[in-house]
């Protein structure tokens, strides 16, 4: 089954890319944005039918490689 | 004295490091990332470059490569491991040194000479150095050192800050911080001080006709300390 992981920067970590994207959008006329934070998205097809087991595997992946827990948080979403 | 330089796919400062180590008396071996075991070494160097194309996060893939298990064991048993630039990024990803290296504050790749001030000489790398301020070269996109408040307190309490960005006179101020690093930190040790990670490249400062001599001073002193 497919499981997705969303990696986001923690609140107090500077995100210069997000800031620049914000400025660009602002310049394009999207003026009602208060903040943009850039993150990563992974779609993982796990050979596992039990959703809880599949999510547990992806959680381990996030902790061990996909996210750096010093600066990032992760959220796991069951997509299929 | 025996040294080993690890080559990862995408490393590009490995040969420079090899030249530098040999110039100052090390017998150096190049070690491939897919090897299982380190050769007998007094010093292991993780060189600069773009290991695994900087995929995911700089250093993250290299930190999981086969040879790193042996490097981590070597470091944990007290062996000297030095990570330069991408090597520093790999070290933080292994957890051997605390913190992480973020994208430079102003999103620019920075390539220039900088001055760094040594903070702690009670270690194999800087002991007996007769200079406190060295001129090294930096070339990186992700050198913005970051750690949590708790980690910062811990690394300060344990004297783990190795070098700070400063000016020629050794002043550590915001304006001499090239990349936004917390407290102008350019390099840190592990708690035991046998593992050193730093963004500046001493191996690019070993020839007066090309660059400068502060790298020569560093390597000459290093080999004498290890002997």
XYZ file of C-alpha atoms in Angstrom:
307
model
C 0.000 0.000 0.000
C 1.008 3.591 -0.527
C 2.014 5.682 2.425
C 3.086 9.305 2.218
C 5.435 11.212 4.452
C 5.544 14.986 4.693
C 8.717 16.499 6.108
C 8.559 20.070 7.354
C 11.097 22.336 9.007
C 10.583 22.921 12.710
C 9.128 26.260 13.715
C 12.307 27.984 14.858
C 14.477 26.793 11.956
C 15.206 29.466 9.379
C 13.818 28.688 5.910
C 15.454 31.106 3.468
C 13.962 29.308 0.449
C 10.462 29.672 1.832
C 11.169 33.353 2.413
C 12.337 33.929 -1.166
C 9.324 32.057 -2.572
C 7.110 34.209 -0.384
C 8.749 37.366 -1.744
C 8.365 36.150 -5.336
C 4.677 35.368 -4.861
C 4.229 38.697 -3.176
C 5.794 40.396 -6.197
C 3.397 38.485 -8.472
C 0.434 39.940 -6.702
C -0.281 37.236 -4.116
C -0.204 39.708 -1.317
C -2.300 37.999 1.336
C 0.309 35.442 2.453
C 1.656 35.659 5.974
C 4.310 32.920 5.682
C 5.602 30.132 3.422
C 7.635 27.173 4.653
C 9.123 24.749 2.150
C 9.128 21.026 2.904
C 9.480 17.589 1.293
C 6.938 14.994 0.287
C 7.569 11.270 -0.182
C 5.208 8.718 -1.647
C 6.282 5.243 -0.619
C 4.802 2.034 -1.945
C 5.270 -0.484 0.853
C 4.778 -4.200 0.241
C 2.432 -4.513 3.168
C -1.354 -4.775 3.374
C -1.786 -3.833 7.002
C -1.970 -0.013 7.105
C -0.637 0.190 10.648
C 2.368 -1.951 9.809
C 3.024 0.043 6.633
C 2.859 3.306 8.538
C 5.164 1.949 11.234
C 7.760 1.062 8.589
C 7.578 4.545 7.062
C 7.828 6.091 10.513
C 11.076 4.200 11.051
C 12.315 5.393 7.639
C 11.542 8.981 8.613
C 13.387 8.676 11.913
C 16.427 6.959 10.407
C 16.871 8.720 7.080
C 14.092 10.770 5.514
C 13.963 13.426 8.226
C 16.663 14.986 10.352
C 14.933 15.333 13.686
C 17.193 18.174 14.797
C 15.510 20.483 12.301
C 12.549 18.629 10.806
C 9.186 17.158 11.773
C 7.380 14.461 9.832
C 3.783 13.501 9.304
C 2.655 10.173 7.861
C -0.441 9.883 5.725
C -2.051 6.728 4.403
C -2.812 7.418 0.765
C -4.177 4.131 -0.538
C 51.618 7.965 10.366
C 48.800 6.383 8.407
C 45.775 8.189 7.116
C 42.733 7.181 5.097
C 40.613 9.430 2.909
C 37.156 8.113 2.069
C 35.919 8.664 -1.467
C 32.148 8.771 -1.902
C 30.453 9.078 -5.281
C 30.559 12.851 -5.773
C 33.507 13.601 -3.483
C 35.759 16.141 -5.208
C 38.258 17.241 -2.571
C 39.520 13.736 -1.846
C 42.593 14.054 -4.074
C 43.469 17.490 -2.698
C 43.344 15.996 0.771
C 45.526 13.082 -0.379
C 48.116 15.559 -1.727
C 48.041 17.590 1.491
C 48.376 14.601 3.812
C 51.254 13.118 1.802
C 53.025 16.468 1.592
C 53.269 16.622 5.368
C 54.341 13.033 5.941
C 51.245 10.862 6.141
C 51.148 7.551 4.325
C 47.694 7.925 2.863
C 45.272 5.406 1.435
C 42.167 6.223 -0.571
C 39.216 4.145 0.623
C 36.079 3.538 -1.443
C 32.697 4.142 0.221
C 31.525 0.625 -0.602
C 34.407 -1.061 1.237
C 33.612 -2.844 4.459
C 36.678 -2.164 6.558
C 38.984 0.766 7.113
C 42.672 0.050 6.661
C 44.810 0.487 9.765
C 44.754 4.292 10.270
C 45.846 6.990 12.692
C 43.553 9.499 11.007
C 40.461 9.146 8.837
C 39.336 12.051 6.675
C 35.899 12.556 5.140
C 36.614 14.991 2.304
C 34.624 17.793 0.723
C 32.446 17.474 -2.337
C 28.890 16.598 -3.195
C 28.524 13.014 -2.029
C 25.538 11.306 -3.674
C 24.738 14.589 -5.412
C 23.651 16.139 -2.103
C 20.407 14.168 -2.477
C 17.837 14.368 0.327
C 20.088 16.394 2.668
C 23.823 16.995 2.199
C 25.722 14.107 3.725
C 22.632 12.068 4.581
C 23.144 9.301 2.031
C 26.900 9.087 2.589
C 26.351 8.759 6.330
C 24.565 5.450 5.648
C 27.162 4.035 3.251
C 28.950 0.772 4.005
C 32.346 2.158 5.017
C 30.736 4.549 7.494
C 29.920 1.693 9.869
C 33.633 1.066 10.165
C 34.359 4.826 10.441
C 31.770 5.199 13.224
C 33.283 2.273 15.142
C 36.748 3.766 14.656
C 35.535 7.140 15.999
C 33.739 5.543 18.922
C 36.901 3.705 19.916
C 38.767 7.034 20.067
C 40.224 7.174 16.531
C 40.776 10.590 14.933
C 38.139 11.397 12.315
C 38.131 14.745 10.539
C 35.301 15.842 8.233
C 35.862 18.823 5.964
C 32.946 20.636 4.318
C 30.776 17.809 2.898
C 32.683 15.605 5.344
C 31.354 17.795 8.177
C 27.843 17.425 6.750
C 28.325 13.646 6.740
C 29.539 13.717 10.359
C 26.465 15.579 11.599
C 24.235 13.127 9.737
C 25.917 10.188 11.483
C 25.346 11.890 14.820
C 29.065 11.720 15.674
C 28.980 15.502 16.134
C 25.829 17.383 17.162
C 23.776 19.800 15.066
C 23.123 20.134 11.367
C 24.241 22.281 8.411
C 21.488 24.298 6.768
C 21.423 26.189 3.497
C 23.486 29.402 3.677
C 21.447 32.274 5.061
C 21.519 34.358 1.856
C 21.077 31.349 -0.459
C 24.407 31.919 -2.187
C 27.158 29.419 -2.828
C 30.095 31.001 -0.990
C 33.619 30.537 -2.285
C 36.237 32.704 -0.587
C 38.981 32.882 2.005
C 37.921 33.386 5.601
C 39.636 33.751 8.945
C 38.815 31.389 11.757
C 39.679 31.582 15.418
C 40.560 28.497 17.396
C 38.582 28.095 20.566
C 40.059 25.018 22.117
C 43.609 23.685 21.852
C 43.157 20.769 24.253
C 42.877 18.254 21.429
C 44.954 16.358 18.886
C 44.095 18.760 16.064
C 45.138 22.130 17.476
C 47.420 21.298 20.417
C 50.773 23.153 20.159
C 49.631 25.398 17.293
C 51.389 28.732 17.702
C 48.607 30.640 15.938
C 45.077 31.317 17.134
C 43.770 32.802 13.892
C 44.074 30.896 10.631
C 43.149 31.796 7.078
C 41.324 28.959 5.346
C 39.127 28.642 2.275
C 35.417 27.934 2.249
C 33.305 26.734 -0.680
C 29.818 25.635 0.255
C 26.107 26.083 -0.181
C 25.027 24.437 3.078
C 27.377 25.602 5.809
C 24.949 27.366 8.081
C 25.548 25.542 11.366
C 22.415 25.043 13.416
C 21.651 23.211 16.625
C 18.951 23.306 19.265
C 19.281 25.534 22.333
C 19.917 22.478 24.500
C 22.612 21.236 22.118
C 24.231 24.675 22.036
C 24.415 24.746 25.811
C 25.866 21.257 25.836
C 28.539 21.958 23.217
C 29.518 25.151 25.034
C 29.662 23.412 28.406
C 31.839 20.663 26.946
C 34.124 23.056 25.014
C 33.119 21.413 21.735
C 33.288 24.532 19.586
C 36.474 24.137 17.549
C 36.612 27.276 15.381
C 34.650 30.479 14.840
C 34.447 32.709 11.755
C 36.198 35.970 12.578
C 38.143 38.814 10.987
C 41.911 39.091 10.528
C 42.304 40.300 14.097
C 40.207 37.484 15.512
C 37.058 39.494 16.194
C 34.046 37.188 16.190
C 31.163 39.344 14.983
C 28.060 38.984 12.860
C 29.596 40.843 9.919
C 32.331 38.178 9.643
C 29.801 35.355 9.597
C 29.611 34.249 5.939
C 26.662 31.869 6.099
C 24.472 32.579 9.125
C 25.921 29.892 11.417
C 24.827 30.063 15.045
C 27.432 31.992 17.081
C 29.744 32.137 14.018
C 30.538 28.429 14.474
C 32.728 27.080 11.652
C 33.681 23.764 13.214
C 32.885 21.564 16.187
C 34.220 18.524 18.026
C 32.467 15.561 19.527
C 32.501 15.430 23.316
C 35.750 13.447 23.398
C 37.468 15.800 20.866
C 38.681 12.993 18.612
C 36.117 13.836 15.916
C 36.357 17.246 14.225
C 33.948 18.610 11.641
C 34.591 21.957 9.958
C 33.428 23.794 6.868
C 36.784 25.442 5.938
C 39.289 23.553 3.788
C 42.815 23.487 5.269
C 43.950 21.337 2.304
C 43.459 24.346 0.006
C 46.028 26.360 1.971
C 49.174 24.346 1.581
C 51.042 26.237 -1.093
C 52.106 29.870 -0.892
C 52.152 30.244 -4.654
C 48.533 29.098 -4.951
C 46.810 30.217 -1.807
C 48.378 30.468 1.617
C 50.326 28.547 4.205
C 47.937 28.260 7.133
C 46.890 24.805 5.976
C 50.558 23.790 5.989
C 50.859 25.009 9.577
C 47.765 22.996 10.504
C 48.884 19.725 8.863
C 52.494 19.936 10.100
C 51.240 20.420 13.616
C 48.643 17.658 13.247
C 51.163 15.011 12.228
C 53.489 16.027 15.066
C 50.618 15.717 17.519
C 49.742 12.236 16.294
C 53.335 10.912 16.298
